[in-house]
Coordinates of C-alpha atoms and ligand atoms in Angstrom, one line a residue:
M74 CA 1.9 -60.0 50.8
K75 CA 5.5 -61.1 52.2
I76 CA 5.8 -59.6 55.8
T77 CA 9.1 -60.4 57.5
L78 CA 9.0 -59.4 61.3
D79 CA 11.8 -59.4 63.2
S80 CA 10.0 -58.2 66.6
P81 CA 7.8 -59.7 69.2
V82 CA 4.9 -57.7 67.7
N83 CA 1.3 -59.1 67.1
K84 CA 1.7 -60.4 63.3
Y85 CA -1.7 -59.7 62.9
Y86 CA -1.8 -56.0 64.2
V87 CA 0.8 -55.8 61.6
Q88 CA -0.9 -57.8 58.6
T89 CA -4.1 -55.4 59.7
L90 CA -2.1 -52.1 59.4
S91 CA -0.9 -52.9 56.2
M92 CA -4.1 -53.7 54.4
I93 CA -5.1 -50.1 55.0
F94 CA -2.7 -49.4 52.3
F95 CA -3.3 -52.7 50.2
P96 CA -6.7 -53.8 50.5
G97 CA -7.4 -57.3 49.1
E98 CA -3.9 -58.7 50.0
H99 CA -3.3 -61.8 51.2
F100 CA -0.7 -63.1 53.8
G101 CA 1.2 -66.0 53.3
K102 CA 1.9 -67.9 49.8
K103 CA 0.0 -70.7 48.1
G104 CA 2.2 -72.3 45.5
K105 CA 5.0 -70.8 44.3
P106 CA 4.3 -67.4 42.9
T107 CA 5.9 -66.5 39.3
D108 CA 8.6 -63.6 39.1
A109 CA 5.9 -61.3 37.6
A110 CA 3.7 -62.0 40.5
E111 CA 7.0 -61.5 43.0
E112 CA 7.4 -58.3 41.7
E113 CA 3.9 -56.9 41.7
E114 CA 3.7 -58.8 45.5
P115 CA 4.4 -56.1 48.3
S116 CA 6.8 -56.7 50.7
L117 CA 7.2 -55.6 54.2
Y118 CA 10.2 -56.0 56.8
V119 CA 9.8 -54.7 60.5
R120 CA 12.3 -54.8 63.2
S121 CA 12.2 -53.3 66.9
E122 CA 14.3 -52.8 69.7
P123 CA 14.3 -51.3 73.0
I124 CA 15.6 -47.8 73.9
G125 CA 15.6 -46.2 76.8
N126 CA 12.1 -45.8 78.0
G127 CA 10.3 -47.2 75.2
V128 CA 11.0 -49.2 71.6
K129 CA 12.0 -48.0 68.4
A130 CA 11.0 -49.7 65.2
F131 CA 12.2 -49.7 61.7
A132 CA 9.9 -50.9 58.7
H133 CA 11.2 -51.6 55.0
V134 CA 8.8 -51.8 52.5
E135 CA 8.9 -52.7 48.7
W136 CA 6.8 -52.6 46.0
K137 CA 7.2 -52.4 42.1
G138 CA 10.9 -51.6 42.1
K139 CA 10.1 -48.6 45.0
I140 CA 11.8 -48.9 48.1
R141 CA 10.3 -46.8 51.2
Q142 CA 11.8 -47.1 54.8
A143 CA 11.0 -45.6 58.2
E144 CA 11.9 -45.1 61.9
Y145 CA 9.9 -44.6 64.4
A146 CA 10.3 -44.5 68.3
A147 CA 7.6 -44.6 71.5
E148 CA 8.2 -43.9 74.9
Q149 CA 6.5 -45.9 77.8
S150 CA 4.3 -43.3 79.5
E151 CA 0.9 -42.3 80.8
G152 CA 0.5 -45.6 82.0
R153 CA 0.9 -47.6 78.4
S154 CA 1.8 -51.0 78.4
E155 CA 5.0 -52.6 77.1
E156 CA 2.5 -54.5 74.4
R157 CA 0.7 -50.9 73.4
T158 CA 4.2 -49.1 73.5
L159 CA 5.7 -51.9 70.9
K160 CA 2.2 -51.3 68.7
L161 CA 2.4 -47.4 68.5
A162 CA 6.5 -48.2 67.6
V163 CA 5.9 -50.4 64.9
G164 CA 2.5 -48.7 63.6
G165 CA 4.5 -45.5 63.6
A166 CA 7.3 -47.0 61.4
V167 CA 4.7 -49.2 59.3
L168 CA 2.3 -46.0 58.4
A169 CA 5.2 -43.9 57.6
A170 CA 7.0 -46.0 55.2
M171 CA 3.5 -47.3 53.6
G172 CA 2.1 -43.9 53.6
E173 CA 5.4 -42.3 51.9
L174 CA 5.2 -45.5 49.2
I175 CA 1.3 -45.1 48.3
G176 CA 1.0 -41.2 48.9
Y177 CA -1.7 -41.9 51.6
R178 CA -2.4 -40.7 54.9
P179 CA -5.0 -42.9 56.9
A180 CA -7.8 -41.0 58.8
W181 CA -7.7 -43.4 61.8
G182 CA -3.8 -43.3 61.5
M183 CA -2.4 -46.7 63.5
M184 CA -6.0 -47.3 65.3
I185 CA -7.5 -50.4 63.4
G186 CA -9.8 -51.7 66.0
V187 CA -13.5 -52.2 65.9
R188 CA -13.7 -49.3 68.6
P189 CA -11.9 -46.4 67.9
S190 CA -13.2 -44.7 71.0
K191 CA -12.1 -47.4 73.5
V192 CA -8.6 -45.9 73.5
A193 CA -9.8 -42.5 74.2
S194 CA -11.9 -43.8 77.4
E195 CA -9.1 -45.7 78.4
M196 CA -7.0 -42.4 79.0
L197 CA -10.1 -40.3 80.2
D198 CA -10.1 -43.6 82.6
A199 CA -6.5 -42.9 83.7
G200 CA -7.3 -39.5 84.7
I201 CA -6.1 -38.0 81.5
S202 CA -7.6 -34.5 80.3
K203 CA -9.5 -34.8 77.1
T204 CA -7.4 -32.0 75.4
R205 CA -4.4 -34.1 76.4
T206 CA -6.5 -37.2 75.1
K207 CA -7.3 -35.9 71.6
K208 CA -3.4 -34.7 71.7
I209 CA -2.1 -38.4 72.6
L210 CA -4.5 -39.7 69.2
T211 CA -2.8 -37.4 67.2
T212 CA 0.6 -37.5 68.1
D213 CA 1.2 -41.1 69.1
Y214 CA -1.7 -42.5 67.4
L215 CA -1.5 -40.6 64.2
V216 CA -4.8 -39.8 64.2
I217 CA -6.2 -36.7 62.4
P218 CA -7.5 -34.3 64.4
K219 CA -10.9 -34.2 63.6
K220 CA -11.1 -38.0 64.0
A221 CA -9.2 -37.6 67.5
A222 CA -12.1 -35.1 68.3
L223 CA -14.9 -37.3 67.3
A224 CA -13.3 -40.3 69.2
T225 CA -12.8 -38.3 72.3
D226 CA -16.2 -36.7 72.4
I227 CA -18.0 -39.9 72.0
A228 CA -15.9 -41.3 74.7
V229 CA -17.2 -38.6 77.1
T230 CA -20.7 -39.0 75.6
E231 CA -21.1 -42.8 76.2
K232 CA -19.2 -42.1 79.6
R233 CA -21.8 -39.9 80.9
I234 CA -24.8 -42.2 79.3
V235 CA -23.4 -45.5 80.9
G236 CA -22.6 -44.1 84.1
E237 CA -21.2 -46.7 86.5
P238 CA -21.9 -50.1 84.7
S239 CA -24.1 -52.6 87.2
P240 CA -23.0 -56.1 87.2
K241 CA -26.8 -56.7 88.0
D242 CA -27.9 -55.1 84.4
C243 CA -28.5 -57.1 81.0
S244 CA -30.3 -56.6 78.0
I245 CA -32.3 -58.5 75.3
Y246 CA -31.4 -59.2 71.6
I247 CA -33.8 -60.9 69.2
S248 CA -33.0 -61.9 65.8
I249 CA -35.4 -62.0 63.0
P250 CA -32.8 -62.9 59.9
F251 CA -35.6 -62.8 57.0
C252 CA -36.0 -60.2 54.5
P253 CA -38.3 -59.6 51.5
S254 CA -35.1 -60.1 49.1
R255 CA -31.5 -59.5 49.3
C256 CA -29.6 -56.0 48.8
T257 CA -26.3 -56.8 46.8
Y258 CA -23.9 -55.8 49.2
C259 CA -25.5 -57.8 52.1
S260 CA -23.2 -59.9 54.1
F261 CA -25.6 -61.0 56.9
V262 CA -27.3 -63.9 57.2
S263 CA -31.0 -63.4 55.9
Y264 CA -33.7 -65.7 54.4
T265 CA -34.9 -64.0 51.6
S266 CA -36.5 -66.8 49.0
K267 CA -40.1 -67.9 49.3
R268 CA -39.1 -71.4 50.4
L269 CA -37.1 -70.3 53.4
L270 CA -39.6 -67.5 54.2
D271 CA -42.2 -70.4 54.4
L272 CA -39.9 -71.0 57.7
I273 CA -41.1 -67.8 59.5
P274 CA -44.2 -69.6 61.6
Q275 CA -42.0 -72.6 62.5
Y276 CA -39.3 -70.0 63.7
L277 CA -41.2 -68.2 65.7
V278 CA -42.5 -70.9 67.6
R279 CA -38.9 -71.6 69.0
L280 CA -38.2 -68.2 68.7
K281 CA -40.5 -67.5 71.7
E282 CA -39.6 -70.5 73.8
D283 CA -35.9 -69.1 73.8
I284 CA -37.2 -65.5 74.6
R285 CA -39.0 -67.0 77.6
E286 CA -36.1 -68.6 78.4
N287 CA -34.0 -65.6 78.4
F288 CA -36.2 -63.6 80.6
V289 CA -36.3 -66.3 83.2
L290 CA -32.9 -66.4 83.0
A291 CA -32.0 -62.8 83.7
D292 CA -34.4 -63.3 86.7
R293 CA -32.8 -66.1 88.3
L294 CA -29.3 -64.3 87.9
G295 CA -31.2 -61.2 89.4
L296 CA -30.6 -59.3 86.4
R297 CA -32.5 -56.0 85.7
V298 CA -33.1 -56.3 81.7
R299 CA -32.6 -52.4 80.7
T300 CA -33.4 -52.4 76.7
V301 CA -35.1 -55.1 74.4
Y302 CA -33.7 -55.0 70.7
I303 CA -35.3 -56.8 68.1
G304 CA -33.2 -56.8 65.3
G305 CA -32.7 -58.4 61.7
G306 CA -32.6 -58.9 59.1
T307 CA -35.8 -57.2 58.6
P308 CA -38.1 -57.6 61.8
T309 CA -41.3 -55.8 60.0
I310 CA -40.9 -58.8 57.2
L311 CA -43.5 -60.2 60.0
D312 CA -47.1 -59.8 59.2
A313 CA -48.9 -57.5 61.9
E314 CA -50.7 -60.7 63.5
Q315 CA -47.0 -62.3 63.6
I316 CA -45.8 -58.7 65.4
R317 CA -48.6 -58.9 67.8
D318 CA -47.7 -62.3 68.7
I319 CA -44.2 -61.4 69.6
L320 CA -44.8 -58.5 71.3
S321 CA -47.2 -59.9 73.5
H322 CA -45.6 -63.0 74.2
I323 CA -42.5 -60.2 75.4
A324 CA -45.2 -58.2 77.4
S325 CA -46.2 -61.4 79.1
L326 CA -42.9 -61.8 80.4
T327 CA -41.5 -58.4 81.4
D328 CA -43.0 -55.0 82.7
V329 CA -42.3 -53.1 79.2
S330 CA -43.0 -49.8 80.6
A331 CA -39.7 -50.3 83.0
L332 CA -37.6 -50.6 80.2
D333 CA -35.3 -48.0 79.5
E334 CA -35.5 -48.9 75.7
Y335 CA -37.4 -50.9 73.6
T336 CA -36.1 -51.2 69.7
M337 CA -37.6 -52.9 66.9
E338 CA -35.5 -52.1 64.0
A339 CA -38.2 -52.7 61.4
G340 CA -35.6 -51.8 58.6
R341 CA -36.5 -51.8 54.9
P342 CA -39.3 -49.2 54.0
D343 CA -41.4 -51.5 51.7
T344 CA -42.2 -53.8 55.0
I345 CA -43.4 -51.2 56.8
T346 CA -46.9 -50.4 57.5
E347 CA -49.1 -47.9 60.0
E348 CA -50.7 -51.0 61.5
K349 CA -47.2 -52.8 62.2
L350 CA -46.2 -49.7 63.7
R351 CA -49.3 -49.0 65.6
I352 CA -49.1 -52.2 67.5
A353 CA -45.2 -51.9 68.2
K354 CA -46.4 -48.6 70.0
E355 CA -49.3 -50.5 71.7
Y356 CA -46.8 -53.2 73.1
G357 CA -44.2 -50.5 74.2
V358 CA -41.9 -50.2 71.6
T359 CA -40.1 -46.8 72.1
R360 CA -37.7 -46.9 69.2
V361 CA -37.9 -48.1 65.6
S362 CA -35.3 -47.8 62.5
V363 CA -36.7 -46.7 59.2
N364 CA -34.0 -47.0 56.8
P365 CA -33.9 -45.7 53.4
Q366 CA -29.7 -46.1 52.7
S367 CA -29.7 -43.3 50.0
L368 CA -32.6 -40.7 49.2
C369 CA -31.4 -41.3 45.3
D370 CA -33.7 -43.8 43.4
E371 CA -31.0 -44.9 40.9
V372 CA -28.7 -45.8 43.8
L373 CA -31.3 -47.8 45.4
C374 CA -31.6 -49.5 42.2
G375 CA -28.2 -50.3 42.3
I376 CA -27.8 -51.9 45.4
G377 CA -30.6 -54.0 45.0
R378 CA -32.8 -52.2 48.0
N379 CA -36.1 -53.0 46.0
H380 CA -37.9 -50.0 47.6
S381 CA -38.4 -46.3 46.5
V382 CA -37.4 -43.3 48.0
E383 CA -41.2 -42.5 48.3
E384 CA -41.6 -45.6 50.7
F385 CA -39.3 -44.5 52.7
F386 CA -40.7 -41.1 53.1
R387 CA -44.1 -42.7 53.5
A388 CA -43.1 -45.4 56.1
F389 CA -41.3 -42.1 58.0
E390 CA -44.6 -40.5 58.0
D391 CA -46.3 -43.8 59.3
A392 CA -43.9 -43.9 62.4
R393 CA -44.6 -39.9 62.9
R394 CA -48.1 -40.1 63.0
V395 CA -48.0 -43.6 65.3
K396 CA -45.9 -40.9 67.3
I397 CA -42.7 -43.7 68.2
H398 CA -40.5 -42.0 70.5
T399 CA -37.3 -42.3 68.7
V400 CA -37.2 -42.8 65.2
N401 CA -33.7 -43.9 63.7
V402 CA -32.5 -43.2 59.6
D403 CA -29.7 -45.5 58.5
L404 CA -27.9 -43.9 55.9
I405 CA -24.5 -45.5 54.0
A406 CA -21.8 -43.4 52.8
G407 CA -19.6 -44.5 49.6
L408 CA -22.3 -46.8 48.0
P409 CA -21.6 -47.7 44.4
G410 CA -23.4 -45.3 42.1
D411 CA -23.6 -42.4 44.9
N412 CA -21.3 -39.7 45.3
F413 CA -20.8 -36.3 47.4
R414 CA -23.8 -34.5 45.4
R415 CA -26.1 -37.5 46.1
F416 CA -25.1 -37.8 49.5
S417 CA -25.3 -34.5 50.5
S418 CA -28.6 -33.9 49.0
T419 CA -29.9 -37.1 51.1
M420 CA -28.3 -36.0 54.3
D421 CA -29.9 -32.9 53.8
D422 CA -33.2 -34.1 53.1
I423 CA -33.1 -36.4 56.5
L424 CA -31.8 -33.8 58.5
Q425 CA -35.1 -31.7 57.0
L426 CA -37.1 -34.5 58.7
N427 CA -35.5 -34.2 62.2
P428 CA -35.3 -38.0 63.1
E429 CA -34.4 -38.6 66.4
N430 CA -31.4 -40.5 65.6
I431 CA -29.2 -40.5 62.2
T432 CA -26.7 -43.5 61.9
V433 CA -24.4 -43.2 59.0
H434 CA -22.5 -46.1 58.0
T435 CA -19.7 -46.1 55.5
F436 CA -19.9 -48.6 52.7
C437 CA -18.5 -52.0 53.7
V438 CA -17.8 -54.4 51.0
K439 CA -18.4 -58.3 51.7
K440 CA -14.8 -59.6 50.9
S441 CA -12.0 -57.2 50.9
A442 CA -11.0 -58.1 47.4
E443 CA -14.0 -56.4 46.0
I444 CA -12.3 -53.1 46.9
L445 CA -9.5 -53.9 44.4
R446 CA -12.8 -54.2 41.8
L447 CA -14.1 -51.0 43.1
N448 CA -11.0 -49.3 43.2
A449 CA -10.6 -49.9 39.4
D450 CA -13.9 -48.0 38.8
V451 CA -14.8 -45.0 41.3
Y452 CA -12.5 -45.5 44.3
S453 CA -9.1 -45.2 45.7
V454 CA -7.5 -46.5 48.7
R455 CA -8.9 -43.4 50.0
G456 CA -12.5 -44.4 49.3
G457 CA -13.2 -41.9 46.5
D458 CA -16.1 -39.6 47.6
A459 CA -16.8 -41.6 51.2
G460 CA -14.6 -39.5 52.9
K461 CA -16.3 -36.0 51.9
C462 CA -19.3 -37.9 52.4
V463 CA -18.4 -39.1 56.2
D464 CA -17.3 -35.5 57.1
Y465 CA -20.2 -33.6 55.5
S466 CA -22.5 -36.0 57.7
Q467 CA -20.9 -35.2 60.7
I468 CA -20.7 -31.2 60.0
K469 CA -24.4 -31.2 59.2
A470 CA -25.3 -33.7 61.8
H471 CA -23.7 -31.3 64.4
Q472 CA -25.0 -27.9 63.1
A473 CA -28.3 -29.5 63.4
G474 CA -28.0 -30.1 66.9
Y475 CA -27.3 -33.9 67.1
I476 CA -24.5 -35.5 68.9
P477 CA -22.4 -38.6 67.8
Y478 CA -23.1 -41.1 70.6
Y479 CA -21.6 -44.6 69.4
M480 CA -19.2 -45.7 67.0
Y481 CA -17.3 -48.3 65.7
R482 CA -15.5 -49.7 62.6
Q483 CA -15.9 -52.8 60.3
K484 CA -12.9 -54.5 58.5
N485 CA -13.3 -53.4 54.8
T486 CA -15.0 -50.1 54.6
V487 CA -14.1 -47.8 51.7
G488 CA -11.8 -45.7 52.7
N489 CA -11.5 -47.2 56.2
Y490 CA -14.1 -44.4 57.6
E491 CA -16.4 -45.2 60.4
N492 CA -19.6 -45.6 61.3
V493 CA -21.4 -43.4 63.5
G494 CA -24.4 -43.0 65.7
F495 CA -26.1 -39.3 65.8
S496 CA -28.6 -38.4 68.3
L497 CA -31.1 -35.6 69.4
P498 CA -29.8 -35.0 73.2
G499 CA -32.0 -37.6 75.4
H500 CA -32.8 -40.1 72.7
E501 CA -29.4 -41.8 72.3
G502 CA -29.8 -45.8 71.2
L503 CA -28.6 -47.1 74.6
Y504 CA -28.5 -50.8 73.2
N505 CA -26.3 -49.4 70.7
I506 CA -23.5 -48.4 73.4
Y507 CA -24.6 -51.4 75.8
M508 CA -23.6 -54.2 72.8
M509 CA -20.5 -52.2 71.4
E510 CA -19.0 -51.5 74.2
E511 CA -19.6 -54.8 76.2
I512 CA -21.1 -52.8 79.0
H513 CA -23.3 -55.3 80.2
T514 CA -24.8 -59.2 79.6
I515 CA -26.4 -59.6 76.5
L516 CA -29.0 -62.6 76.3
A517 CA -29.8 -62.9 72.9
S518 CA -32.3 -65.3 71.2
G519 CA -32.4 -66.5 67.5
A520 CA -30.5 -67.6 64.7
G521 CA -27.3 -65.9 64.3
A522 CA -27.9 -64.2 67.7
V523 CA -24.8 -64.3 70.1
T524 CA -25.4 -64.1 73.8
K525 CA -22.2 -62.4 75.5
L526 CA -21.9 -62.7 79.5
V527 CA -20.2 -59.9 80.6
D528 CA -18.0 -59.6 83.9
R529 CA -17.4 -56.0 84.2
T530 CA -17.1 -55.3 87.7
G531 CA -14.4 -52.8 88.4
S532 CA -13.7 -51.4 85.4
Y533 CA -15.2 -48.9 83.0
T534 CA -13.1 -49.2 80.2
E535 CA -12.6 -53.2 79.8
A536 CA -14.8 -56.2 81.2
R537 CA -12.8 -58.4 82.9
N538 CA -14.2 -61.4 81.3
I539 CA -16.4 -62.0 78.4
E540 CA -18.4 -65.8 77.3
R541 CA -19.9 -66.0 74.3
L542 CA -22.6 -68.2 73.4
F543 CA -23.4 -68.8 69.9
H544 CA -27.0 -69.6 68.0
Q545 CA -26.6 -71.7 65.1
K546 CA -26.2 -69.1 62.1
Y547 CA -29.0 -70.4 59.6
P548 CA -32.6 -70.7 60.5
Y549 CA -33.0 -74.0 59.3
E550 CA -29.6 -75.1 61.4
Y551 CA -31.4 -72.8 64.6
L552 CA -34.4 -74.9 64.4
A553 CA -32.7 -78.4 64.7
E554 CA -29.7 -76.9 67.5
D555 CA -29.1 -79.3 70.3
R556 CA -30.6 -78.1 73.5
S557 CA -28.8 -80.7 75.6
Q558 CA -26.6 -78.3 77.6
S559 CA -28.5 -75.0 77.8
F560 CA -27.3 -71.5 77.7
A561 CA -29.1 -71.2 81.0
E562 CA -26.8 -73.6 82.6
I563 CA -23.6 -72.2 81.4
A564 CA -24.3 -68.6 82.2
E565 CA -25.4 -69.7 85.7
R566 CA -22.0 -71.3 85.8
F567 CA -20.4 -68.1 84.6
Y568 CA -22.4 -66.1 87.1
R569 CA -21.3 -68.0 89.8
E570 CA -17.5 -68.5 88.9
H571 CA -17.3 -64.8 88.4
G572 CA -18.7 -64.3 92.1
L573 CA -21.9 -62.2 90.5
L574 CA -24.5 -64.7 92.1
Ligands
SF4_422 S1 -32.6 -55.2 54.3 FE1 -30.4 -55.4 55.3 S2 -29.9 -57.7 56.4 FE2 -31.6 -57.6 54.6 S3 -30.5 -58.0 52.7 FE3 -30.6 -55.9 52.8 S4 -29.0 -55.3 54.0 FE4 -29.2 -57.3 54.2

């Protein structure tokens, strides 16, 4: 796609907006295209100019012989920055021109970020009322009313749960990047082959050293560990003794009963046993995830999940028998082979189980180009049945007494829809909020894990500074990681430089 900007607006922002209408497009040409390719390739021209107390933008889009043009003006009001005003004007013009060309109105309007509730949080924080916030999202950001309400409600809930973030809080993340087999849609780095699974014992030795370092570091920095999250991959790929080994190690480093939340993700039902869950409970785990994604065997088979619906019900019952305080169930809307009938029946059956948390993701393809391939089969830019499924999950969860408490968006989801965590009151997954909203420091260990040092002093909506420290992505590399400059030294420097120590 060709984009010409006669405006100081951020080019990446315009590209991301364009991808809503033209998923899989590339920007910037490689080599000289043929005439035929030129004709197929959409082109966009954007111009902007200051007017009075704001900005006016103009967009001109051409594709397959069709031309559409639109103008949009945005005012710099209600504490809005110049940059945001410019983005609103350009976003409005691009959305209007492209929307008319394709015949599509995106549900999230020009909100393209990972955290749709962040804009709502900022407005609420600036003293703007909840009603007015929803109104601004619909009129200025062109978000459809039900999504504006969702973003605002989640912002209010998050604010209530987080309260006043303390710079002296942190969470601990532990990565187990191994799975029993590979799901076809997976974009995580997770080892699944026999040869690589043989690395687990070695991996756990190294992981335990890093976990120890992180607890010692938290202590040295004067931080209170609020939550611990063991994620994957599939943590329950570990056998019962390995799980005991890791959990008893953690229990030797901290008083787990003082944690606000202790999650072991578990994950794939085919790896979960009652024995493993009993060990988790014995060592203080308060939250597990048992993830079916769909309750249709045909869909599960199609996405290579390698477990059955029956195995999910068995694993869920195990979690109930063991009396884990909070059980989360992950579902995906818009899976290949799924449709509204199957998804709605999945959602109904899950609600019958009454899990404390339900997280509904929108199917996300690994590469944006795959959306094009899927488009040819079942999807359109609108995401096929995915939107209906997402709506259904939100209506049904609400009717069953769940509240949406956190939300994020990913690139390349079908229809550009969101991922939402629902909770029965009092069971909200705290780590999810702390991590997604960058509320406090996360000290991470394991392959692919990222430590985030957060200085949030003085602001609820935006951390002043964040420094990320990356562990090697693959377990092999992680085992060989150079530890000459330890994360602990960097973290101490960060805390000292930001006056937090
Ligand atoms: S269980 Fe999750 S992490 Fe593992 S392969 Fe499947 S999608 Fe990927």
